Short mmCIF file of C-alpha atoms in Angstrom, two decimals:
data_model
loop_
_atom_site.label_atom_id
_atom_site.label_comp_id
_atom_site.label_asym_id
_atom_site.label_seq_id
_atom_site.Cartn_x
_atom_site.Cartn_y
_atom_site.Cartn_z
CA MET A 10 0.00 0.00 0.00
CA ASP A 11 1.21 3.47 -0.87
CA ILE A 12 0.79 4.94 2.58
CA ILE A 13 3.07 2.30 4.14
CA HIS A 14 5.81 3.20 1.68
CA GLN A 15 5.28 6.89 2.43
CA VAL A 16 5.66 6.34 6.19
CA GLU A 17 8.68 4.07 5.68
CA GLN A 18 10.38 6.86 3.74
CA LEU A 19 9.65 9.32 6.58
CA PHE A 20 11.37 6.94 9.00
CA LEU A 21 14.33 6.29 6.71
CA GLN A 22 14.84 10.01 6.14
CA ASP A 23 14.77 10.50 9.94
CA LYS A 24 11.91 12.94 9.67
CA ILE A 25 9.90 11.25 12.42
CA ASP A 26 10.55 9.32 15.64
CA ILE A 27 7.08 7.86 15.92
CA PHE A 28 4.12 7.50 13.56
CA LEU A 29 0.56 7.54 14.82
CA GLY A 30 -1.71 5.39 12.68
CA TYR A 31 -4.01 2.42 13.06
CA LYS A 32 -3.52 -1.33 13.16
CA ALA A 33 -5.88 -4.27 13.44
CA LEU A 34 -5.96 -6.14 16.73
CA ASP A 35 -8.54 -8.86 17.48
CA GLY A 36 -10.76 -7.50 14.74
CA HIS A 37 -10.68 -3.93 16.02
CA LEU A 38 -8.84 -1.12 14.29
CA ILE A 39 -7.04 0.68 17.07
CA PRO A 40 -4.51 3.51 17.16
CA HIS A 41 -0.86 2.52 17.34
CA GLY A 42 2.48 4.30 17.58
CA PHE A 43 4.82 2.85 14.92
CA THR A 44 8.54 3.34 15.56
CA LYS A 45 11.74 3.00 13.59
CA GLU A 46 12.97 0.25 15.92
CA LYS A 47 10.00 -1.89 14.95
CA LEU A 48 9.89 -1.07 11.26
CA ASN A 49 8.46 -4.51 10.40
CA GLU A 50 5.24 -3.55 12.21
CA LEU A 51 4.60 -1.02 9.44
CA LYS A 52 3.08 -3.70 7.20
CA ASP A 53 0.11 -3.70 9.60
CA LEU A 54 -0.49 0.04 9.19
CA LYS A 55 -4.13 0.65 8.31
CA ILE A 56 -6.48 3.52 7.70
CA SER A 57 -9.46 3.35 10.01
CA ASP A 58 -13.06 4.38 9.43
CA ASP A 59 -13.39 4.67 13.18
CA ARG A 60 -11.81 7.90 14.15
CA TYR A 61 -9.69 8.38 17.22
CA SER A 62 -8.20 11.64 18.32
CA LEU A 63 -4.62 11.00 17.18
CA GLU A 64 -3.69 14.66 17.77
CA LYS A 65 -4.57 14.28 21.43
CA ILE A 66 -2.22 11.29 21.63
CA ALA A 67 0.43 13.47 19.98
CA THR A 68 -0.02 16.12 22.69
CA HIS A 69 0.41 13.40 25.33
CA LEU A 70 3.67 12.30 23.67
CA VAL A 71 4.90 15.91 23.52
CA GLN A 72 4.20 16.29 27.23
CA LYS A 73 6.67 13.45 27.86
CA ASP A 74 9.24 14.55 25.30
CA PRO A 75 8.84 18.11 23.91
CA ASP A 76 11.28 17.53 21.01
CA ILE A 77 9.78 14.31 19.68
CA LYS A 78 9.07 14.31 15.94
CA ILE A 79 5.67 12.80 15.22
CA GLY A 80 4.12 11.56 12.00
CA ILE A 81 0.37 11.35 11.94
CA ILE A 82 -2.44 10.05 9.73
CA ALA A 83 -4.74 12.99 9.13
CA ARG A 84 -8.21 13.43 7.76
CA ASP A 85 -9.48 16.97 7.35
CA CYS A 86 -10.76 17.01 10.94
CA ASN A 87 -7.34 15.90 12.23
CA GLN A 88 -5.73 18.56 10.07
CA ARG A 89 -8.04 21.24 11.48
CA SER A 90 -7.35 20.26 15.05
CA LEU A 91 -3.61 20.13 14.36
CA ASN A 92 -3.80 23.69 12.99
CA LEU A 93 -5.63 24.77 16.09
CA LEU A 94 -3.16 23.04 18.41
CA TYR A 95 -0.29 24.78 16.55
CA THR A 96 -1.86 28.20 17.04
CA TRP A 97 -2.40 27.50 20.75
CA ASN A 98 1.26 26.35 21.10
CA GLN A 99 0.30 22.81 22.10
CA LEU A 100 2.22 21.26 19.20
CA ASN A 101 5.13 22.53 17.14
CA PRO A 102 4.34 22.34 13.39
CA GLU A 103 8.05 21.79 12.69
CA ASN A 104 7.92 18.50 14.59
CA ILE A 105 4.77 17.14 12.94
CA GLU A 106 4.65 15.31 9.61
CA ILE A 107 1.19 14.75 8.15
CA VAL A 108 0.07 11.92 5.89
CA ASN A 109 -3.31 12.94 4.47
CA VAL A 110 -6.14 10.46 3.95
CA ASN A 111 -9.75 10.79 2.79
CA CYS A 112 -12.16 12.27 5.25
CA CYS A 113 -15.74 12.61 6.30
CA PRO A 114 -18.41 15.06 5.11
CA SER A 115 -18.16 18.45 6.74
CA PRO A 116 -19.14 21.99 5.79
CA ILE A 117 -15.69 22.16 4.21
CA LYS A 118 -15.67 18.90 2.25
CA ALA A 119 -18.50 16.74 0.88
CA HIS A 120 -16.61 13.50 0.24
CA GLY A 121 -15.84 11.11 3.04
CA ASP A 122 -15.29 7.53 4.13
CA CYS A 123 -15.76 7.60 7.89
CA SER A 124 -18.61 6.99 10.30
CA TYR A 125 -20.39 10.16 9.18
CA LEU A 126 -20.98 9.00 5.61
CA GLU A 127 -24.42 7.80 6.73
CA PRO A 128 -25.89 10.56 8.88
CA LYS A 129 -27.37 9.59 12.24
CA GLN A 130 -31.14 9.26 12.17
CA SER A 131 -33.24 10.95 14.83
CA GLY A 132 -36.13 8.91 16.23
CA GLU A 133 -39.75 10.09 16.12
CA PHE A 134 -39.90 10.98 19.84
CA LYS A 135 -36.71 12.94 19.60
CA LYS A 136 -37.95 14.79 16.52
CA GLU A 137 -40.98 15.88 18.52
CA HIS A 138 -39.24 16.74 21.77
CA GLY A 139 -35.55 17.09 21.17
CA VAL A 140 -33.04 18.35 18.67
CA ASP A 141 -32.66 16.58 15.33
CA PHE A 142 -29.13 15.31 14.67
CA ASN A 143 -29.35 16.36 11.06
CA ALA A 144 -30.62 19.88 11.70
CA ASP A 145 -28.31 22.64 10.62
CA PRO A 146 -28.02 25.65 12.94
CA GLU A 147 -29.79 28.10 10.65
CA SER A 148 -32.87 26.02 9.89
CA PHE A 149 -33.12 25.00 13.54
CA MET A 150 -33.09 28.65 14.61
CA GLU A 151 -35.70 29.52 12.00
CA THR A 152 -38.04 26.60 12.66
CA TYR A 153 -38.43 27.06 16.42
CA ASN A 154 -38.96 30.09 18.63
CA ASN A 155 -36.91 30.91 21.72
CA ASN A 156 -39.06 29.00 24.20
CA GLU A 157 -39.29 25.93 22.04
CA ARG A 158 -35.57 25.88 21.38
CA PHE A 159 -34.91 26.23 25.10
CA SER A 160 -37.21 23.34 26.04
CA ARG A 161 -35.76 21.17 23.27
CA TRP A 162 -32.20 21.79 24.42
CA MET A 163 -33.20 21.25 28.07
CA TYR A 164 -34.68 17.90 27.03
CA GLU A 165 -31.30 16.99 25.56
CA PHE A 166 -29.19 18.35 28.44
CA ASN A 167 -31.31 16.63 31.07
CA LYS A 168 -30.21 13.28 29.66
CA CYS A 169 -26.57 14.07 30.46
CA ILE A 170 -24.88 11.59 32.80
CA LYS A 171 -21.85 13.88 33.38
CA CYS A 172 -19.35 11.36 32.08
CA TYR A 173 -17.10 14.22 30.90
CA GLY A 174 -16.62 12.17 27.73
CA CYS A 175 -17.19 15.20 25.48
CA ARG A 176 -14.33 16.97 27.18
CA ASN A 177 -12.07 13.93 27.46
CA ILE A 178 -12.33 12.94 23.80
CA CYS A 179 -12.07 16.51 22.49
CA PRO A 180 -8.79 16.98 20.58
CA VAL A 181 -8.77 20.71 21.28
CA CYS A 182 -9.52 20.45 25.03
CA PHE A 183 -6.04 20.78 26.48
CA CYS A 184 -6.38 23.12 29.49
CA THR A 185 -4.51 21.82 32.52
CA GLU A 186 -7.14 23.41 34.74
CA CYS A 187 -10.66 22.73 33.50
CA SER A 188 -13.47 24.95 34.75
CA LEU A 189 -15.78 21.93 34.71
CA GLU A 190 -13.83 20.30 37.55
CA HIS A 191 -11.62 22.98 39.10
CA ALA A 192 -11.71 22.59 42.87
CA SER A 193 -12.55 26.28 43.43
CA LEU A 194 -15.52 26.07 41.08
CA VAL A 195 -16.80 22.55 41.67
CA GLU A 196 -16.28 21.49 45.25
CA PRO A 197 -14.62 18.05 45.37
CA GLY A 198 -17.09 15.39 46.46
CA THR A 199 -20.12 17.27 45.18
CA LEU A 200 -21.97 16.84 41.90
CA PRO A 201 -20.57 18.67 38.88
CA ALA A 202 -22.19 21.82 37.55
CA GLU A 203 -25.93 21.33 37.00
CA VAL A 204 -27.93 21.27 33.77
CA PRO A 205 -27.63 23.39 31.66
CA ILE A 206 -24.66 25.27 33.19
CA PHE A 207 -22.29 22.36 32.55
CA HIS A 208 -23.17 22.31 28.85
CA LEU A 209 -23.17 26.04 28.42
CA ILE A 210 -19.73 26.37 30.04
CA ARG A 211 -18.42 23.87 27.54
CA ALA A 212 -20.30 25.51 24.68
CA THR A 213 -18.81 28.94 25.41
CA HIS A 214 -15.34 27.41 25.70
CA MET A 215 -15.83 25.76 22.32
CA ALA A 216 -16.39 29.15 20.69
CA GLY A 217 -13.37 29.78 18.49
CA ARG A 218 -12.02 26.33 19.43
CA CYS A 219 -14.34 23.64 18.09
CA ILE A 220 -13.09 22.27 14.79
CA ASP A 221 -16.32 20.31 14.18
CA CYS A 222 -14.81 16.82 14.23
CA GLY A 223 -17.91 15.37 15.90
CA LEU A 224 -15.97 13.09 18.26
CA CYS A 225 -17.87 14.50 21.26
CA GLU A 226 -21.20 13.55 19.74
CA ASP A 227 -19.82 10.10 18.89
CA ALA A 228 -18.70 9.62 22.50
CA CYS A 229 -21.88 10.93 24.14
CA PRO A 230 -23.75 8.05 25.82
CA SER A 231 -26.91 10.20 25.96
CA HIS A 232 -26.96 11.17 22.27
CA ILE A 233 -26.89 14.91 22.91
CA PRO A 234 -26.44 16.69 19.53
CA LEU A 235 -23.33 18.51 20.71
CA ARG A 236 -22.06 19.04 17.20
CA LEU A 237 -25.04 21.22 16.34
CA LEU A 238 -24.63 23.19 19.58
CA TYR A 239 -20.96 23.96 18.95
CA ARG A 240 -21.64 24.72 15.28
CA GLU A 241 -24.18 27.32 16.41
CA VAL A 242 -21.68 28.85 18.85
CA ASN A 243 -19.03 28.98 16.15
CA GLU A 244 -21.48 30.50 13.69
CA ILE A 245 -21.46 33.54 15.97
CA VAL A 246 -17.65 33.60 16.10
CA SER A 247 -17.55 33.33 12.34
CA THR A 248 -20.08 36.14 11.84
CA VAL A 249 -18.57 38.52 14.39
CA PHE A 250 -14.84 37.85 14.00
CA ASP A 251 -14.70 36.14 10.59
CA TYR A 252 -12.73 33.34 12.24
CA ARG A 253 -13.20 29.63 11.53
CA PRO A 254 -11.17 27.47 13.96
CA GLY A 255 -8.53 25.23 12.43
CA GLU A 256 -8.99 26.44 8.88
CA GLY A 257 -5.57 28.04 8.84
CA MET A 258 -2.78 29.16 11.11
CA GLU A 259 -4.61 32.31 12.15
CA LYS A 260 -4.83 32.79 15.91
CA SER A 261 -8.21 32.74 17.61
CA PRO A 262 -9.75 36.15 18.40
CA PHE A 263 -9.85 34.96 22.01
CA THR A 264 -6.07 34.67 22.24
CA ILE A 265 -5.69 37.79 24.32
CA ILE A 266 -3.19 36.65 26.94
CA GLY A 267 -0.08 38.82 26.70
CA ASP A 268 -1.65 41.15 24.15
CA LYS A 269 -3.06 44.56 24.70
CA VAL A 270 -6.81 44.56 25.21
CA THR A 271 -8.30 46.68 22.46
CA LEU A 272 -11.84 46.78 23.83
CA GLU A 273 -12.73 50.15 25.32
CA PRO A 274 -13.91 50.10 28.93
CA LYS A 275 -17.51 51.30 29.21
CA PRO A 276 -19.32 52.60 32.31
CA MET A 277 -21.55 50.01 33.93
CA ASP A 278 -24.01 52.45 35.59
CA PHE A 279 -26.46 52.47 32.70
CA GLN A 280 -30.09 53.17 33.49
CA VAL A 281 -32.42 50.17 33.41
CA GLU A 282 -35.85 51.04 32.03
CA GLY A 283 -38.48 51.51 34.72
CA GLU A 284 -35.90 51.91 37.51
CA LYS A 285 -34.74 55.07 39.14
CA MET B 29 9.49 6.53 22.79
CA ASP B 30 7.03 3.69 22.70
CA CYS B 31 3.29 4.30 22.39
CA LYS B 32 0.73 1.56 22.06
CA PHE B 33 -2.94 0.96 22.76
CA VAL B 34 -4.10 -2.05 24.71
CA PRO B 35 -7.74 -3.12 24.44
CA SER B 36 -9.35 -4.27 27.65
CA VAL B 37 -12.70 -4.56 29.40
CA CYS B 38 -13.69 -2.01 32.02
CA SER B 39 -13.41 -3.55 35.47
CA TYR B 40 -15.81 -1.20 37.23
CA CYS B 41 -19.09 -3.03 36.62
CA GLY B 42 -20.58 -6.04 34.88
CA THR B 43 -21.63 -4.20 31.73
CA GLY B 44 -18.32 -5.01 30.10
CA CYS B 45 -17.50 -1.85 28.15
CA GLY B 46 -14.51 -2.04 25.83
CA VAL B 47 -11.71 0.36 26.68
CA LEU B 48 -8.33 1.19 25.21
CA PHE B 49 -5.42 1.98 27.48
CA GLU B 50 -2.95 4.47 26.10
CA VAL B 51 0.41 3.04 27.16
CA ILE B 52 3.42 5.34 26.80
CA ASP B 53 6.78 3.79 27.65
CA GLY B 54 5.15 0.96 29.54
CA LYS B 55 2.98 3.17 31.72
CA ILE B 56 -0.78 3.59 31.33
CA ASN B 57 -1.39 7.25 30.59
CA SER B 58 -5.10 7.47 29.81
CA THR B 59 -8.24 5.51 28.98
CA ILE B 60 -10.40 5.95 25.89
CA PRO B 61 -13.48 4.03 24.79
CA LEU B 62 -13.02 1.33 22.17
CA LYS B 63 -15.11 2.64 19.26
CA THR B 64 -15.81 -0.71 17.64
CA HIS B 65 -16.78 -2.55 20.82
CA PRO B 66 -20.30 -4.03 20.51
CA VAL B 67 -21.21 -3.25 24.12
CA ASN B 68 -20.43 0.43 24.55
CA GLN B 69 -19.96 1.54 20.92
CA GLY B 70 -17.37 4.17 21.71
CA LYS B 71 -19.02 5.53 24.82
CA LEU B 72 -18.05 5.34 28.49
CA CYS B 73 -19.31 6.56 31.86
CA ILE B 74 -17.21 8.72 34.16
CA LYS B 75 -15.76 5.71 35.96
CA GLY B 76 -14.61 4.08 32.73
CA TRP B 77 -13.00 7.30 31.54
CA ASN B 78 -10.89 7.35 34.70
CA LEU B 79 -10.01 3.65 34.76
CA HIS B 80 -6.27 4.34 34.52
CA GLU B 81 -6.24 6.34 37.74
CA TYR B 82 -6.59 3.45 40.13
CA ILE B 83 -4.04 1.36 38.27
CA ASN B 84 -1.36 3.92 39.05
CA SER B 85 -2.77 4.89 42.45
CA TYR B 86 -0.37 4.76 45.41
CA MET B 87 -3.24 3.40 47.51
CA ARG B 88 -3.65 0.32 45.35
CA LEU B 89 -3.12 -3.04 47.05
CA LYS B 90 -0.53 -4.99 45.11
CA THR B 91 -0.29 -8.08 47.33
CA PRO B 92 -2.89 -10.05 49.29
CA LEU B 93 -3.11 -9.24 52.99
CA ILE B 94 -3.67 -11.76 55.81
CA LYS B 95 -4.94 -10.59 59.17
CA GLU B 96 -2.66 -11.79 61.96
CA ASP B 97 -3.12 -10.70 65.55
CA GLY B 98 -5.51 -7.96 64.55
CA SER B 99 -3.42 -6.35 61.85
CA PHE B 100 -3.00 -6.99 58.12
CA GLN B 101 0.26 -8.53 56.95
CA LYS B 102 1.49 -8.71 53.37
CA ALA B 103 1.42 -12.20 51.90
CA THR B 104 2.01 -14.01 48.61
CA TRP B 105 -0.90 -15.35 46.57
CA ASP B 106 0.04 -18.93 47.45
CA GLU B 107 0.04 -18.13 51.15
CA ALA B 108 -3.27 -16.29 50.93
CA ILE B 109 -5.04 -18.99 48.91
CA ASN B 110 -3.70 -21.77 51.15
CA HIS B 111 -4.73 -19.86 54.24
CA THR B 112 -8.26 -19.27 52.88
CA ALA B 113 -8.65 -22.89 51.77
CA LYS B 114 -7.54 -24.16 55.17
CA LYS B 115 -9.93 -21.87 57.03
CA LEU B 116 -12.85 -22.72 54.74
CA ASN B 117 -12.16 -26.43 55.19
CA HIS B 118 -11.98 -25.99 58.94
CA ILE B 119 -15.29 -24.10 59.09
CA LYS B 120 -16.98 -26.60 56.78
CA GLN B 121 -15.88 -29.57 58.88
CA LYS B 122 -16.77 -27.98 62.18
CA PHE B 123 -20.09 -26.26 61.35
CA GLY B 124 -21.19 -27.84 58.04
CA PRO B 125 -21.23 -26.40 54.51
CA ASP B 126 -24.31 -24.24 55.16
CA SER B 127 -22.30 -22.14 57.59
CA ILE B 128 -20.49 -20.65 54.58
CA GLY B 129 -21.94 -18.15 52.16
CA VAL B 130 -20.40 -16.70 49.02
CA LEU B 131 -21.15 -13.18 47.87
CA VAL B 132 -20.18 -12.52 44.26
CA SER B 133 -19.88 -9.19 42.55
CA ALA B 134 -21.05 -7.06 39.67
CA LYS B 135 -17.45 -6.01 39.19
CA ILE B 136 -16.32 -9.42 37.96
CA THR B 137 -17.23 -11.05 34.67
CA ASN B 138 -20.13 -13.37 33.93
CA GLU B 139 -17.68 -16.27 33.64
CA GLU B 140 -16.05 -15.51 36.97
CA ASN B 141 -19.47 -15.29 38.59
CA TYR B 142 -20.33 -18.67 37.08
CA LEU B 143 -17.10 -20.14 38.48
CA ALA B 144 -17.86 -18.67 41.89
CA GLN B 145 -21.33 -20.25 42.09
CA LYS B 146 -19.91 -23.56 40.81
CA PHE B 147 -17.25 -23.42 43.52
CA THR B 148 -19.91 -22.66 46.14
CA ARG B 149 -22.27 -25.47 45.08
CA ALA B 150 -19.85 -28.18 43.97
CA VAL B 151 -16.81 -27.61 46.19
CA ILE B 152 -18.20 -26.11 49.38
CA GLY B 153 -21.57 -27.82 48.99
CA THR B 154 -24.04 -25.07 49.82
CA ASN B 155 -26.63 -23.03 47.96
CA ASN B 156 -25.67 -19.92 49.96
CA VAL B 157 -24.59 -17.86 46.99
CA ASP B 158 -25.74 -14.34 46.34
CA HIS B 159 -24.84 -11.23 44.44
CA CYS B 160 -23.93 -7.75 45.61
CA ALA B 161 -26.43 -6.24 43.17
CA ARG B 162 -29.35 -7.65 45.22
CA LEU B 163 -29.81 -4.51 47.25
#
């Protein structure tokens, strides 16, 4: 296979120390780190329809060895999250070699060969009470009024079992201190933030971050249409700041640490109507 | 640097969700759900997501303990199993098999539960077998 030859060349040219791809084990395609020392393993290198967050594994490797050179199989979603991780200084683009493969349908690309080729079908009950998986943000906003949208989202959020899977699987969730479990915000030993605060905290943090890979929705045991939620949040970022996360190497408009704040301070003592 | 993924079954309950351990240089670094597993289909609960934490926990018991003179002493598996077998035999002979009961667990597999009830009925000779999920 061509891709095996490509990766072999990367190893022989000393461009990478480790290559993150997939291999078959007991009938499952699982991620694997191929190394130069075990070059004969490369014949098992596969492309998987089941996506894992290989970039997240790369960030784990970099935490252990900051100078490690990593090769990685990348669909468009992987590529987007890599771009985002570069701009947030989580990975160094000079140490990453990408081997591109076909990807899944997204607003950016129509062709795909992953789990999203067949869209998820929403059941009848969910269509009546919840949020349709296949809805796009605009038509969803147009079809339902504020109250109805709120009750539909609350129906979805109330199913949440607080597994933190959406955060754990997310390739662009890399904060060392997470506001969903920080001891000063969520007292240890108590329940995590309630519905819908938990979800809205994550939704606001996904603004300018979410690269629409859909792994969170895949990992959600309660089938909450998180992808639609984060798409809607990012629609705002795109309209206001003209920024689409992961599309290029442009920094997020929310990267303000160390920079001068350009927003002008405004007085907060404005008059509320009907009050003195 | 060595990085591999080891498929396993979550040990927290009897559901049997498939997990993948991310092993970097021989040490388990994180747990992710196995996407193609027929049971959990790429999803996990909060316990499964944190499966790696107890493996590396400093509080984890790594050897069996035998209580001697009111305090627990470290022992080998052979010592512990021999000790238990001897005590069970002693109790069975002195008070009869119905003086022993076996409580199995939702945390072990179906097959282990089967073995446990077989051991209780065929080896000890009592029907006193129950399950921790009967609450």
